[in-house]
mmCIF file of C-alpha atoms in Angstrom:
data_model
loop_
_atom_site.group_PDB
_atom_site.id
_atom_site.type_symbol
_atom_site.label_atom_id
_atom_site.label_comp_id
_atom_site.label_asym_id
_atom_site.label_seq_id
_atom_site.Cartn_x
_atom_site.Cartn_y
_atom_site.Cartn_z
ATOM 1 C CA MET A 910 -13.521 66.961 -21.928
ATOM 2 C CA THR A 911 -16.784 65.924 -23.575
ATOM 3 C CA ALA A 912 -17.255 62.340 -25.306
ATOM 4 C CA THR A 913 -17.808 63.637 -28.183
ATOM 5 C CA LEU A 914 -15.586 65.024 -30.749
ATOM 6 C CA PRO A 915 -16.993 66.257 -33.702
ATOM 7 C CA ASN A 916 -15.017 65.685 -36.901
ATOM 8 C CA ALA A 917 -12.559 63.756 -35.370
ATOM 9 C CA GLY A 918 -9.263 62.845 -37.195
ATOM 10 C CA ARG A 919 -9.147 66.493 -39.018
ATOM 11 C CA GLY A 920 -6.761 68.034 -36.079
ATOM 12 C CA GLU A 921 -4.123 65.697 -35.394
ATOM 13 C CA LEU A 922 -0.876 66.954 -36.787
ATOM 14 C CA ALA A 923 2.687 65.971 -36.659
ATOM 15 C CA PRO A 924 5.725 68.127 -36.217
ATOM 16 C CA GLY A 925 5.210 71.261 -38.269
ATOM 17 C CA GLY A 926 1.192 70.147 -38.516
ATOM 18 C CA ALA A 927 1.069 67.472 -40.364
ATOM 19 C CA ASP A 928 -2.887 68.018 -40.473
ATOM 20 C CA ALA A 929 -5.786 70.598 -41.265
ATOM 21 C CA PRO A 930 -6.136 73.563 -38.644
ATOM 22 C CA LEU A 931 -7.736 72.490 -35.649
ATOM 23 C CA THR A 932 -10.793 74.198 -36.143
ATOM 24 C CA ARG A 933 -13.827 72.247 -35.238
ATOM 25 C CA ALA A 934 -11.437 69.082 -34.458
ATOM 26 C CA VAL A 935 -10.826 69.292 -30.876
ATOM 27 C CA GLY A 936 -14.590 69.366 -29.244
ATOM 28 C CA PRO A 937 -16.197 71.547 -27.272
ATOM 29 C CA ALA A 938 -14.463 71.865 -24.159
ATOM 30 C CA TYR A 939 -11.587 73.811 -25.945
ATOM 31 C CA SER A 940 -10.427 76.684 -28.021
ATOM 32 C CA HIS A 941 -9.841 75.515 -31.371
ATOM 33 C CA ALA A 942 -8.606 78.709 -32.906
ATOM 34 C CA ALA A 943 -5.892 79.094 -30.168
ATOM 35 C CA LEU A 944 -4.436 75.701 -30.900
ATOM 36 C CA ASP A 945 -4.625 76.406 -34.175
ATOM 37 C CA GLY A 946 -2.589 79.461 -33.328
ATOM 38 C CA VAL A 947 0.153 78.147 -31.664
ATOM 39 C CA ARG A 948 0.800 75.361 -33.916
ATOM 40 C CA GLY A 949 1.438 78.660 -36.617
ATOM 41 C CA ILE A 950 3.458 80.247 -34.105
ATOM 42 C CA ALA A 951 5.686 76.853 -33.554
ATOM 43 C CA ALA A 952 6.231 76.118 -37.470
ATOM 44 C CA GLN A 953 7.367 80.267 -37.976
ATOM 45 C CA VAL A 954 9.612 79.844 -35.049
ATOM 46 C CA VAL A 955 11.462 76.860 -36.654
ATOM 47 C CA PHE A 956 11.445 78.153 -40.034
ATOM 48 C CA PHE A 957 12.929 81.812 -39.132
ATOM 49 C CA GLY A 958 15.181 79.726 -36.625
ATOM 50 C CA HIS A 959 17.008 77.727 -39.531
ATOM 51 C CA ALA A 960 16.399 80.681 -42.085
ATOM 52 C CA LEU A 961 18.697 82.952 -40.168
ATOM 53 C CA ASN A 962 21.458 80.381 -39.256
ATOM 54 C CA LEU A 963 21.453 79.343 -42.762
ATOM 55 C CA SER A 964 21.185 82.830 -44.022
ATOM 56 C CA LEU A 965 24.107 84.243 -42.032
ATOM 57 C CA HIS A 966 25.651 81.201 -41.037
ATOM 58 C CA ALA A 967 29.432 82.680 -41.409
ATOM 59 C CA HIS A 968 28.447 85.761 -39.714
ATOM 60 C CA LEU A 969 26.187 85.036 -36.834
ATOM 61 C CA PRO A 970 27.603 85.454 -33.170
ATOM 62 C CA GLU A 971 27.538 82.194 -31.141
ATOM 63 C CA ASN A 972 24.986 83.351 -28.395
ATOM 64 C CA LEU A 973 22.534 84.182 -31.375
ATOM 65 C CA VAL A 974 23.241 80.535 -32.404
ATOM 66 C CA VAL A 975 22.183 79.642 -28.968
ATOM 67 C CA VAL A 976 19.006 81.638 -29.057
ATOM 68 C CA THR A 977 17.867 79.908 -32.265
ATOM 69 C CA ALA A 978 18.931 76.393 -31.984
ATOM 70 C CA TRP A 979 16.702 76.350 -28.146
ATOM 71 C CA THR A 980 13.606 78.144 -29.590
ATOM 72 C CA SER A 981 13.695 75.931 -32.778
ATOM 73 C CA ARG A 982 13.875 72.773 -30.459
ATOM 74 C CA LEU A 983 11.471 74.281 -27.717
ATOM 75 C CA ALA A 984 8.856 74.490 -31.030
ATOM 76 C CA VAL A 985 9.327 71.053 -31.803
ATOM 77 C CA MET A 986 8.731 69.714 -28.275
ATOM 78 C CA VAL A 987 5.419 72.158 -28.511
ATOM 79 C CA PHE A 988 4.835 70.266 -31.514
ATOM 80 C CA PHE A 989 5.185 66.606 -30.271
ATOM 81 C CA ALA A 990 2.742 67.369 -27.399
ATOM 82 C CA LEU A 991 0.205 69.196 -29.304
ATOM 83 C CA SER A 992 0.064 66.279 -31.329
ATOM 84 C CA GLY A 993 -0.466 64.335 -28.649
ATOM 85 C CA PHE A 994 -3.281 66.421 -27.023
ATOM 86 C CA VAL A 995 -5.131 66.331 -30.577
ATOM 87 C CA VAL A 996 -4.859 62.574 -31.359
ATOM 88 C CA ALA A 997 -5.699 61.343 -28.307
ATOM 89 C CA LEU A 998 -9.016 62.976 -28.568
ATOM 90 C CA SER A 999 -9.508 61.797 -32.245
ATOM 91 C CA LEU A 1000 -8.813 58.297 -31.319
ATOM 92 C CA ARG A 1001 -10.986 58.647 -27.953
ATOM 93 C CA ARG A 1002 -13.835 59.317 -30.367
ATOM 94 C CA LEU A 1003 -12.672 56.927 -33.290
ATOM 95 C CA SER A 1004 -12.493 54.170 -30.493
ATOM 96 C CA SER A 1005 -15.299 54.727 -29.587
ATOM 97 C CA GLY A 1006 -18.882 52.529 -30.105
ATOM 98 C CA LYS A 1007 -20.474 55.470 -32.243
ATOM 99 C CA ALA A 1008 -17.750 55.473 -34.511
ATOM 100 C CA GLY A 1009 -17.771 52.362 -37.001
ATOM 101 C CA GLY A 1010 -16.895 49.500 -34.578
ATOM 102 C CA ALA A 1011 -13.876 47.243 -35.192
ATOM 103 C CA SER A 1012 -13.266 49.354 -38.618
ATOM 104 C CA TRP A 1013 -12.232 52.745 -36.666
ATOM 105 C CA THR A 1014 -8.207 51.547 -36.758
ATOM 106 C CA THR A 1015 -8.234 51.652 -40.368
ATOM 107 C CA ASP A 1016 -10.174 54.747 -40.425
ATOM 108 C CA TYR A 1017 -7.315 56.075 -38.102
ATOM 109 C CA ALA A 1018 -4.300 54.900 -40.438
ATOM 110 C CA ILE A 1019 -5.743 56.609 -43.786
ATOM 111 C CA HIS A 1020 -6.584 60.027 -41.737
ATOM 112 C CA ARG A 1021 -2.864 59.772 -41.263
ATOM 113 C CA VAL A 1022 -1.461 58.845 -44.654
ATOM 114 C CA ALA A 1023 -3.998 61.467 -46.192
ATOM 115 C CA ARG A 1024 -2.764 64.255 -43.733
ATOM 116 C CA ILE A 1025 1.195 63.545 -43.767
ATOM 117 C CA LEU A 1026 1.761 61.796 -47.037
ATOM 118 C CA PRO A 1027 1.343 64.540 -50.000
ATOM 119 C CA PRO A 1028 3.316 67.253 -48.612
ATOM 120 C CA LEU A 1029 6.205 64.640 -47.533
ATOM 121 C CA VAL A 1030 6.168 63.271 -51.567
ATOM 122 C CA LEU A 1031 6.736 67.314 -52.277
ATOM 123 C CA ALA A 1032 9.014 67.594 -49.701
ATOM 124 C CA VAL A 1033 11.485 64.605 -50.420
ATOM 125 C CA ALA A 1034 10.974 65.252 -54.246
ATOM 126 C CA VAL A 1035 12.831 68.606 -54.131
ATOM 127 C CA SER A 1036 15.254 67.614 -51.131
ATOM 128 C CA MET A 1037 16.586 64.821 -53.969
ATOM 129 C CA ALA A 1038 16.775 67.562 -56.322
ATOM 130 C CA VAL A 1039 18.849 69.637 -54.229
ATOM 131 C CA GLY A 1040 21.066 66.592 -53.092
ATOM 132 C CA TRP A 1041 21.416 66.235 -56.830
ATOM 133 C CA LEU A 1042 22.501 69.637 -57.610
ATOM 134 C CA GLY A 1043 24.816 69.283 -54.661
ATOM 135 C CA LYS A 1044 26.332 65.826 -55.445
ATOM 136 C CA SER A 1045 27.123 66.772 -59.353
ATOM 137 C CA GLY A 1046 29.064 69.879 -58.304
ATOM 138 C CA LEU A 1047 26.459 72.255 -59.794
ATOM 139 C CA VAL A 1048 25.299 74.210 -56.374
ATOM 140 C CA ASP A 1049 28.026 73.823 -53.370
ATOM 141 C CA LEU A 1050 25.379 73.258 -50.722
ATOM 142 C CA VAL A 1051 26.073 75.325 -47.368
ATOM 143 C CA ASP A 1052 27.226 72.659 -44.485
ATOM 144 C CA VAL A 1053 26.276 69.538 -46.375
ATOM 145 C CA ARG A 1054 28.884 67.294 -47.622
ATOM 146 C CA SER A 1055 27.590 66.909 -50.913
ATOM 147 C CA ALA A 1056 29.562 64.167 -52.514
ATOM 148 C CA GLU A 1057 28.552 61.557 -49.852
ATOM 149 C CA LEU A 1058 24.893 61.896 -50.736
ATOM 150 C CA THR A 1059 22.356 59.299 -51.919
ATOM 151 C CA THR A 1060 19.856 60.479 -54.437
ATOM 152 C CA GLY A 1061 18.411 57.161 -56.394
ATOM 153 C CA PRO A 1062 15.188 55.851 -56.162
ATOM 154 C CA LEU A 1063 15.796 53.711 -53.225
ATOM 155 C CA ALA A 1064 16.676 56.828 -51.176
ATOM 156 C CA PHE A 1065 13.312 58.571 -52.387
ATOM 157 C CA VAL A 1066 11.496 55.507 -51.256
ATOM 158 C CA ARG A 1067 13.227 55.526 -48.180
ATOM 159 C CA GLY A 1068 11.982 59.286 -47.309
ATOM 160 C CA ILE A 1069 8.549 59.165 -48.262
ATOM 161 C CA THR A 1070 8.830 56.275 -45.930
ATOM 162 C CA LEU A 1071 10.821 58.058 -43.331
ATOM 163 C CA THR A 1072 13.127 55.017 -42.902
ATOM 164 C CA PHE A 1073 16.168 57.245 -44.541
ATOM 165 C CA LEU A 1074 19.486 56.929 -43.753
ATOM 166 C CA PRO A 1075 22.143 59.608 -42.553
ATOM 167 C CA THR A 1076 23.800 59.642 -45.909
ATOM 168 C CA ASP A 1077 20.734 60.121 -47.630
ATOM 169 C CA ALA A 1078 19.744 63.536 -49.451
ATOM 170 C CA THR A 1079 16.322 63.569 -47.407
ATOM 171 C CA PHE A 1080 18.139 63.539 -43.833
ATOM 172 C CA ALA A 1081 20.853 65.979 -45.184
ATOM 173 C CA VAL A 1082 19.231 68.241 -47.128
ATOM 174 C CA ASP A 1083 15.758 68.060 -44.818
ATOM 175 C CA GLY A 1084 17.026 67.668 -41.132
ATOM 176 C CA PRO A 1085 13.987 68.848 -39.324
ATOM 177 C CA LEU A 1086 12.528 65.555 -40.866
ATOM 178 C CA TRP A 1087 13.755 63.257 -38.147
ATOM 179 C CA SER A 1088 10.814 64.935 -35.496
ATOM 180 C CA LEU A 1089 8.321 63.524 -38.241
ATOM 181 C CA ARG A 1090 9.604 59.854 -38.226
ATOM 182 C CA GLN A 1091 9.069 60.261 -34.413
ATOM 183 C CA GLU A 1092 5.970 61.322 -34.945
ATOM 184 C CA VAL A 1093 4.617 58.718 -36.813
ATOM 185 C CA PHE A 1094 6.126 56.266 -34.436
ATOM 186 C CA LEU A 1095 4.363 57.775 -31.954
ATOM 187 C CA TYR A 1096 1.061 57.731 -33.962
ATOM 188 C CA VAL A 1097 1.384 53.948 -33.873
ATOM 189 C CA VAL A 1098 2.371 53.369 -30.317
ATOM 190 C CA ALA A 1099 -1.099 55.857 -29.310
ATOM 191 C CA GLY A 1100 -3.073 53.400 -31.919
ATOM 192 C CA LEU A 1101 -1.922 50.067 -30.388
ATOM 193 C CA LEU A 1102 -2.607 51.961 -26.790
ATOM 194 C CA ALA A 1103 -6.004 53.006 -27.947
ATOM 195 C CA PHE A 1104 -6.953 49.256 -29.491
ATOM 196 C CA ALA A 1105 -5.763 47.806 -26.173
ATOM 197 C CA THR A 1106 -8.184 49.842 -23.677
ATOM 198 C CA VAL A 1107 -10.656 49.044 -26.715
ATOM 199 C CA ARG A 1108 -9.987 45.311 -27.130
ATOM 200 C CA ARG A 1109 -10.647 43.034 -24.128
ATOM 201 C CA GLY A 1110 -9.175 39.759 -23.373
ATOM 202 C CA VAL A 1111 -5.526 38.264 -24.583
ATOM 203 C CA LEU A 1112 -5.377 40.372 -27.680
ATOM 204 C CA GLY A 1113 -5.913 43.721 -25.837
ATOM 205 C CA TRP A 1114 -2.927 42.578 -23.374
ATOM 206 C CA ILE A 1115 -0.793 41.474 -26.384
ATOM 207 C CA THR A 1116 -1.215 44.860 -27.908
ATOM 208 C CA ALA A 1117 -0.748 46.670 -25.079
ATOM 209 C CA ALA A 1118 2.643 44.653 -24.576
ATOM 210 C CA CYS A 1119 3.361 45.822 -28.211
ATOM 211 C CA ALA A 1120 3.205 49.306 -27.577
ATOM 212 C CA CYS A 1121 5.138 48.818 -24.482
ATOM 213 C CA ALA A 1122 7.998 47.139 -26.299
ATOM 214 C CA ALA A 1123 8.052 49.341 -29.149
ATOM 215 C CA ALA A 1124 8.350 52.162 -26.579
ATOM 216 C CA ALA A 1125 11.531 50.114 -24.652
ATOM 217 C CA ILE A 1126 13.219 49.394 -27.971
ATOM 218 C CA VAL A 1127 13.294 53.218 -28.910
ATOM 219 C CA SER A 1128 13.893 54.470 -25.431
ATOM 220 C CA THR A 1129 17.663 54.697 -26.178
ATOM 221 C CA ARG A 1130 17.738 56.143 -28.966
ATOM 222 C CA PHE A 1131 17.776 60.089 -30.050
ATOM 223 C CA PHE A 1132 14.709 62.270 -28.569
ATOM 224 C CA TYR A 1133 12.506 59.072 -28.470
ATOM 225 C CA PRO A 1134 12.057 59.548 -24.416
ATOM 226 C CA GLN A 1135 11.345 62.995 -24.999
ATOM 227 C CA SER A 1136 9.243 62.914 -27.723
ATOM 228 C CA LEU A 1137 7.286 60.236 -25.843
ATOM 229 C CA ALA A 1138 7.302 62.294 -22.794
ATOM 230 C CA LEU A 1139 5.788 65.288 -24.393
ATOM 231 C CA PHE A 1140 3.427 63.585 -26.584
ATOM 232 C CA GLY A 1141 2.337 61.360 -23.632
ATOM 233 C CA CYS A 1142 1.778 64.346 -21.255
ATOM 234 C CA GLY A 1143 -0.087 66.248 -23.881
ATOM 235 C CA ALA A 1144 -2.452 63.230 -24.403
ATOM 236 C CA LEU A 1145 -3.207 62.929 -20.541
ATOM 237 C CA ALA A 1146 -3.863 67.107 -20.546
ATOM 238 C CA ALA A 1147 -6.230 66.388 -23.702
ATOM 239 C CA LEU A 1148 -7.939 63.833 -22.025
ATOM 240 C CA TYR A 1149 -8.509 64.627 -18.622
ATOM 241 C CA GLY A 1150 -8.290 68.699 -18.894
ATOM 242 C CA THR A 1151 -11.561 69.432 -17.897
ATOM 243 C CA ARG A 1152 -11.105 67.900 -14.369
ATOM 244 C CA PRO A 1153 -10.949 70.490 -11.507
ATOM 245 C CA ILE A 1154 -7.870 69.400 -10.056
ATOM 246 C CA VAL A 1155 -6.096 69.449 -13.911
ATOM 247 C CA LEU A 1156 -7.870 73.067 -14.351
ATOM 248 C CA LYS A 1157 -6.387 74.344 -11.608
ATOM 249 C CA CYS A 1158 -3.089 73.173 -12.227
ATOM 250 C CA ALA A 1159 -2.800 74.835 -15.470
ATOM 251 C CA ARG A 1160 -4.745 78.256 -14.619
ATOM 252 C CA SER A 1161 -2.069 78.378 -11.916
ATOM 253 C CA PRO A 1162 0.066 81.677 -12.464
ATOM 254 C CA ALA A 1163 3.190 79.010 -11.828
ATOM 255 C CA VAL A 1164 2.733 77.692 -15.241
ATOM 256 C CA PRO A 1165 3.307 80.857 -17.395
ATOM 257 C CA LEU A 1166 6.106 81.611 -15.101
ATOM 258 C CA THR A 1167 7.854 77.940 -15.573
ATOM 259 C CA LEU A 1168 7.537 78.186 -19.008
ATOM 260 C CA CYS A 1169 9.236 81.761 -19.526
ATOM 261 C CA ALA A 1170 12.178 80.088 -17.370
ATOM 262 C CA ILE A 1171 12.170 77.357 -19.242
ATOM 263 C CA LEU A 1172 12.477 79.218 -22.184
ATOM 264 C CA LEU A 1173 15.471 81.314 -20.854
ATOM 265 C CA ALA A 1174 17.220 79.676 -18.491
ATOM 266 C CA PRO A 1175 18.971 77.209 -20.760
ATOM 267 C CA ILE A 1176 19.780 80.340 -23.047
ATOM 268 C CA ALA A 1177 21.241 82.487 -19.831
ATOM 269 C CA LEU A 1178 23.553 79.419 -18.820
ATOM 270 C CA ALA A 1179 24.776 78.612 -21.598
ATOM 271 C CA GLY A 1180 25.390 82.477 -22.768
ATOM 272 C CA SER A 1181 27.715 82.241 -25.924
ATOM 273 C CA ALA A 1182 29.187 78.887 -25.040
ATOM 274 C CA PRO A 1183 30.817 76.736 -27.628
ATOM 275 C CA ARG A 1184 29.035 73.774 -29.427
ATOM 276 C CA PHE A 1185 25.775 74.701 -27.744
ATOM 277 C CA ALA A 1186 23.901 73.012 -30.709
ATOM 278 C CA GLU A 1187 25.454 70.030 -30.194
ATOM 279 C CA ALA A 1188 25.057 69.817 -26.388
ATOM 280 C CA LEU A 1189 21.425 70.261 -27.567
ATOM 281 C CA SER A 1190 21.038 67.060 -28.757
ATOM 282 C CA ALA A 1191 24.127 65.079 -26.836
ATOM 283 C CA ASP A 1192 24.488 66.382 -23.549
ATOM 284 C CA ARG A 1193 22.673 63.915 -21.280
ATOM 285 C CA LEU A 1194 21.479 66.655 -18.536
ATOM 286 C CA PHE A 1195 20.267 68.950 -21.022
ATOM 287 C CA LEU A 1196 18.484 66.271 -22.934
ATOM 288 C CA THR A 1197 17.002 65.446 -19.474
ATOM 289 C CA PHE A 1198 15.985 69.035 -18.827
ATOM 290 C CA GLN A 1199 13.775 68.291 -22.373
ATOM 291 C CA LEU A 1200 12.228 65.742 -20.981
ATOM 292 C CA THR A 1201 10.967 67.102 -17.390
ATOM 293 C CA THR A 1202 9.219 70.190 -19.271
ATOM 294 C CA ALA A 1203 6.711 67.757 -20.827
ATOM 295 C CA PRO A 1204 4.386 68.011 -17.609
ATOM 296 C CA VAL A 1205 4.389 72.058 -17.826
ATOM 297 C CA ILE A 1206 4.107 72.266 -21.551
ATOM 298 C CA ALA A 1207 0.933 70.515 -21.490
ATOM 299 C CA LEU A 1208 -0.186 72.177 -18.736
ATOM 300 C CA GLY A 1209 0.290 75.583 -20.947
ATOM 301 C CA LEU A 1210 -1.237 73.810 -24.016
ATOM 302 C CA LEU A 1211 -4.296 73.187 -21.655
ATOM 303 C CA ARG A 1212 -4.265 76.584 -20.492
ATOM 304 C CA VAL A 1213 -4.326 78.626 -23.759
ATOM 305 C CA ALA A 1214 -6.959 75.864 -24.840
ATOM 306 C CA VAL A 1215 -9.753 76.495 -22.247
ATOM 307 C CA PRO A 1216 -11.274 79.555 -23.703
ATOM 308 C CA GLU A 1217 -12.517 80.372 -19.987
ATOM 309 C CA SER A 1218 -8.785 81.198 -19.348
ATOM 310 C CA GLY A 1219 -8.539 84.257 -21.523
ATOM 311 C CA ALA A 1220 -5.185 83.323 -22.887
ATOM 312 C CA ASP A 1221 -6.607 82.140 -26.551
ATOM 313 C CA GLY A 1222 -7.923 85.419 -27.584
ATOM 314 C CA SER A 1223 -4.361 86.582 -29.228
ATOM 315 C CA LEU A 1224 -3.475 83.284 -30.061
ATOM 316 C CA ALA A 1225 -6.650 82.778 -31.922
ATOM 317 C CA ARG A 1226 -6.156 85.727 -33.986
ATOM 318 C CA LEU A 1227 -3.239 83.717 -35.663
ATOM 319 C CA GLN A 1228 -4.756 80.931 -36.619
ATOM 320 C CA PRO A 1229 -4.319 81.643 -40.244
ATOM 321 C CA LEU A 1230 -0.729 80.109 -40.036
ATOM 322 C CA ALA A 1231 -1.939 76.970 -39.158
ATOM 323 C CA ARG A 1232 -3.016 76.487 -42.999
ATOM 324 C CA TYR A 1233 0.550 75.747 -44.094
ATOM 325 C CA ALA A 1234 2.429 75.059 -41.061
ATOM 326 C CA TYR A 1235 3.107 71.496 -41.995
ATOM 327 C CA THR A 1236 4.039 71.911 -45.640
ATOM 328 C CA LEU A 1237 6.190 74.972 -44.621
ATOM 329 C CA TYR A 1238 7.950 72.309 -41.781
ATOM 330 C CA VAL A 1239 8.643 69.664 -43.706
ATOM 331 C CA LEU A 1240 9.709 71.988 -47.273
ATOM 332 C CA HIS A 1241 11.439 74.591 -45.926
ATOM 333 C CA ASN A 1242 15.031 73.564 -45.385
ATOM 334 C CA PRO A 1243 15.597 72.248 -48.897
ATOM 335 C CA LEU A 1244 14.427 75.685 -50.179
ATOM 336 C CA LEU A 1245 16.299 77.724 -47.959
ATOM 337 C CA LEU A 1246 19.538 75.311 -48.371
ATOM 338 C CA ALA A 1247 19.369 75.695 -52.518
ATOM 339 C CA SER A 1248 18.566 79.563 -52.153
ATOM 340 C CA ILE A 1249 21.202 80.505 -50.152
ATOM 341 C CA SER A 1250 23.603 78.436 -51.256
ATOM 342 C CA ILE A 1251 23.584 79.348 -54.967
ATOM 343 C CA ALA A 1252 23.668 83.269 -53.322
ATOM 344 C CA SER A 1253 26.649 82.343 -51.574
ATOM 345 C CA GLN A 1254 28.546 80.629 -54.727
ATOM 346 C CA LEU A 1255 27.226 83.497 -56.738
ATOM 347 C CA GLY A 1256 29.147 85.725 -54.189
ATOM 348 C CA TRP A 1257 25.730 87.362 -53.069
ATOM 349 C CA ALA A 1258 26.466 87.281 -49.666
ATOM 350 C CA ALA A 1259 29.590 88.115 -49.052
ATOM 351 C CA ASN A 1260 29.381 90.419 -46.311
ATOM 352 C CA PRO A 1261 26.539 90.360 -43.244
ATOM 353 C CA VAL A 1262 24.226 93.069 -45.169
ATOM 354 C CA SER A 1263 24.233 91.416 -48.201
ATOM 355 C CA ALA A 1264 23.824 87.802 -46.787
ATOM 356 C CA ALA A 1265 20.918 89.124 -44.744
ATOM 357 C CA THR A 1266 19.230 90.717 -47.846
ATOM 358 C CA MET A 1267 19.570 87.064 -49.729
ATOM 359 C CA GLY A 1268 17.963 85.666 -46.537
ATOM 360 C CA LEU A 1269 15.132 87.665 -46.470
ATOM 361 C CA ILE A 1270 14.496 86.971 -50.611
ATOM 362 C CA ALA A 1271 14.909 82.981 -49.441
ATOM 363 C CA VAL A 1272 12.412 83.640 -46.597
ATOM 364 C CA ALA A 1273 9.538 85.281 -49.180
ATOM 365 C CA LEU A 1274 10.440 82.515 -51.807
ATOM 366 C CA THR A 1275 9.952 79.758 -49.002
ATOM 367 C CA GLN A 1276 6.769 81.222 -47.455
ATOM 368 C CA ALA A 1277 5.292 81.646 -50.664
ATOM 369 C CA ILE A 1278 6.085 78.228 -52.202
ATOM 370 C CA ALA A 1279 4.824 76.362 -48.600
ATOM 371 C CA TYR A 1280 1.743 78.505 -48.714
ATOM 372 C CA ALA A 1281 1.162 77.630 -52.471
ATOM 373 C CA GLY A 1282 1.896 74.160 -51.756
ATOM 374 C CA ALA A 1283 -0.463 73.533 -48.799
ATOM 375 C CA LEU A 1284 -3.429 74.849 -51.066
ATOM 376 C CA ALA A 1285 -2.820 71.767 -53.275
ATOM 377 C CA LEU A 1286 -1.488 68.921 -50.998
ATOM 378 C CA GLU A 1287 -2.870 70.040 -47.846
ATOM 379 C CA GLN A 1288 -6.500 68.819 -48.929
ATOM 380 C CA PRO A 1289 -6.824 65.320 -46.334
ATOM 381 C CA THR A 1290 -10.375 65.048 -47.446
ATOM 382 C CA VAL A 1291 -9.652 64.768 -51.237
ATOM 383 C CA PHE A 1292 -6.783 62.460 -50.651
ATOM 384 C CA ARG A 1293 -9.143 60.571 -47.905
ATOM 385 C CA ARG A 1294 -11.717 60.221 -50.651
ATOM 386 C CA TRP A 1295 -9.020 58.580 -52.912
ATOM 387 C CA ILE A 1296 -7.592 56.466 -50.581
ATOM 388 C CA LEU A 1297 -10.905 55.081 -49.806
ATOM 389 C CA ALA A 1298 -11.929 54.269 -53.455
ATOM 390 C CA PHE A 1299 -8.690 52.658 -54.066
ATOM 391 C CA LEU A 1300 -9.070 50.660 -50.796
ATOM 392 C CA SER A 1301 -12.792 49.558 -52.067
ATOM 393 C CA ARG A 1302 -12.186 49.028 -55.765
ATOM 394 C CA PRO A 1303 -13.178 45.008 -56.306
ATOM 395 C CA GLY A 1304 -10.602 42.525 -54.784
ATOM 396 C CA ALA A 1305 -9.508 44.685 -51.780
ATOM 397 C CA ALA A 1306 -9.893 42.882 -48.892
ATOM 398 C CA ILE A 1307 -10.323 45.236 -46.063
ATOM 399 C CA PRO A 1308 -12.382 45.834 -42.704
ATOM 400 C CA ARG A 1309 -15.330 48.309 -43.751
ATOM 401 C CA VAL A 1310 -14.154 51.666 -43.707
ATOM 402 C CA ARG A 1311 -16.447 54.656 -42.976
ATOM 403 C CA ALA A 1312 -17.262 57.350 -45.934
#
C-alpha cells in the first residue's frame, strides 16, 4: 500500500455505502472500480432480500427465507469489512503530517457527517411518516405493531442521531439502520485509535484506552463483536495489503473456495429449519461463526481490490450501482413496507402471483426514489462546504479545517 491517498475521505462508507463512490479515493495500489462494484452488489442483495420477504411474506417457502436471511446478513458483513478497508486508508492519510496537522480530526468528523446525515434525515422522515400511517390506523403495516410506535419530534431526533429506541418508528419501520448505528460507532473507535497512534505521550495512551473501553462496553451487545472484527480485519487488509505474505494469502485459491463455503454452509445445514432468521441473530454458535469469517472476507476484498489479481474486471462494470447504494440501503425498507402494506390492505396481494406483481412494482418505485434521492442528497462535497461555512462563521471557536 502506498502512503499517499489521493482525495482521502471520499470513499469511506457505512453499510449500504454511506459515502460517494470509491473511485480515486482508495489509492493507486487498489482497484477503485472493483470495490465500488462490491459495494453496489451488496446493497442490492440486501434490498432484494428484504423486498422478497416483504412482498411474499405470506407465500414464501421456509427454505427461501433461509437463503434471503443469510445472504442479506452476509452482504452487511461485507459492508463492515469494506468500510474498515477504506476508512483505514483515509485515516492514514488524514492523520499524516501533510494533512493539516491537528485539524485532521475535525476534518474527519466533517467528512462523516456530510456523507451520512443527508440521506439519513430523509430515511428517518419517511420512516416517521410510514409509522404515523400505521399508528393512526390508516395503513395496516405488515409485521409491525403499529399501535406501539413512537413518532413524535423526540423520536425523530433520536432517529437522525441513531439513538433510536426499539419502539421508535425509525427502528421498527427501518430496521436496517441498526448496522448504520454500529458503523458510526466504528468510525469513532477508528478515529480514536488513529489519534492515539499519531499523538504520543499520556494523551495518546488515554485516547487508546478510551477506544478499547468503548469496544469493551459494547462487546456483549448484538453483533458489535462481529462488526468490530470485520471492520478491523478490513482495515488491516488495506494497510498491509501490499506486503508479499498478505498478497500471497489473498491470491490463494483457498480464499474464493472458503468464501463459497461461508455462503453455502449455513444454508445447507439449516435447510428449511424453522426460525432460522432468529437464530441468525440469537444463536451464540452461529454468531461466533459470523465473527470468524472476518479474516476471509477481508482477504476476499483485498483479492478483488488488487488489479493484478484479474478479479476486478467484472466487478468494475457494476460500479454505477454504488452511486446510490447508501441512499437505497437506508431508505428502501420504509418505502417497501408502505407500498406492500397498502397493496395487501387493498387486496391486491391475495395470492402469490398478485403479491409478486405488487412486489415488482414496489421494487421499481423504491429503486427510482432512492436513485433520485441519491442525486440530491449524496453530495458530500456540497454538504461539506456548507458545514465548513457554518463552522467558519464569526464567533465559531473550532480548530482550523481544511477547505
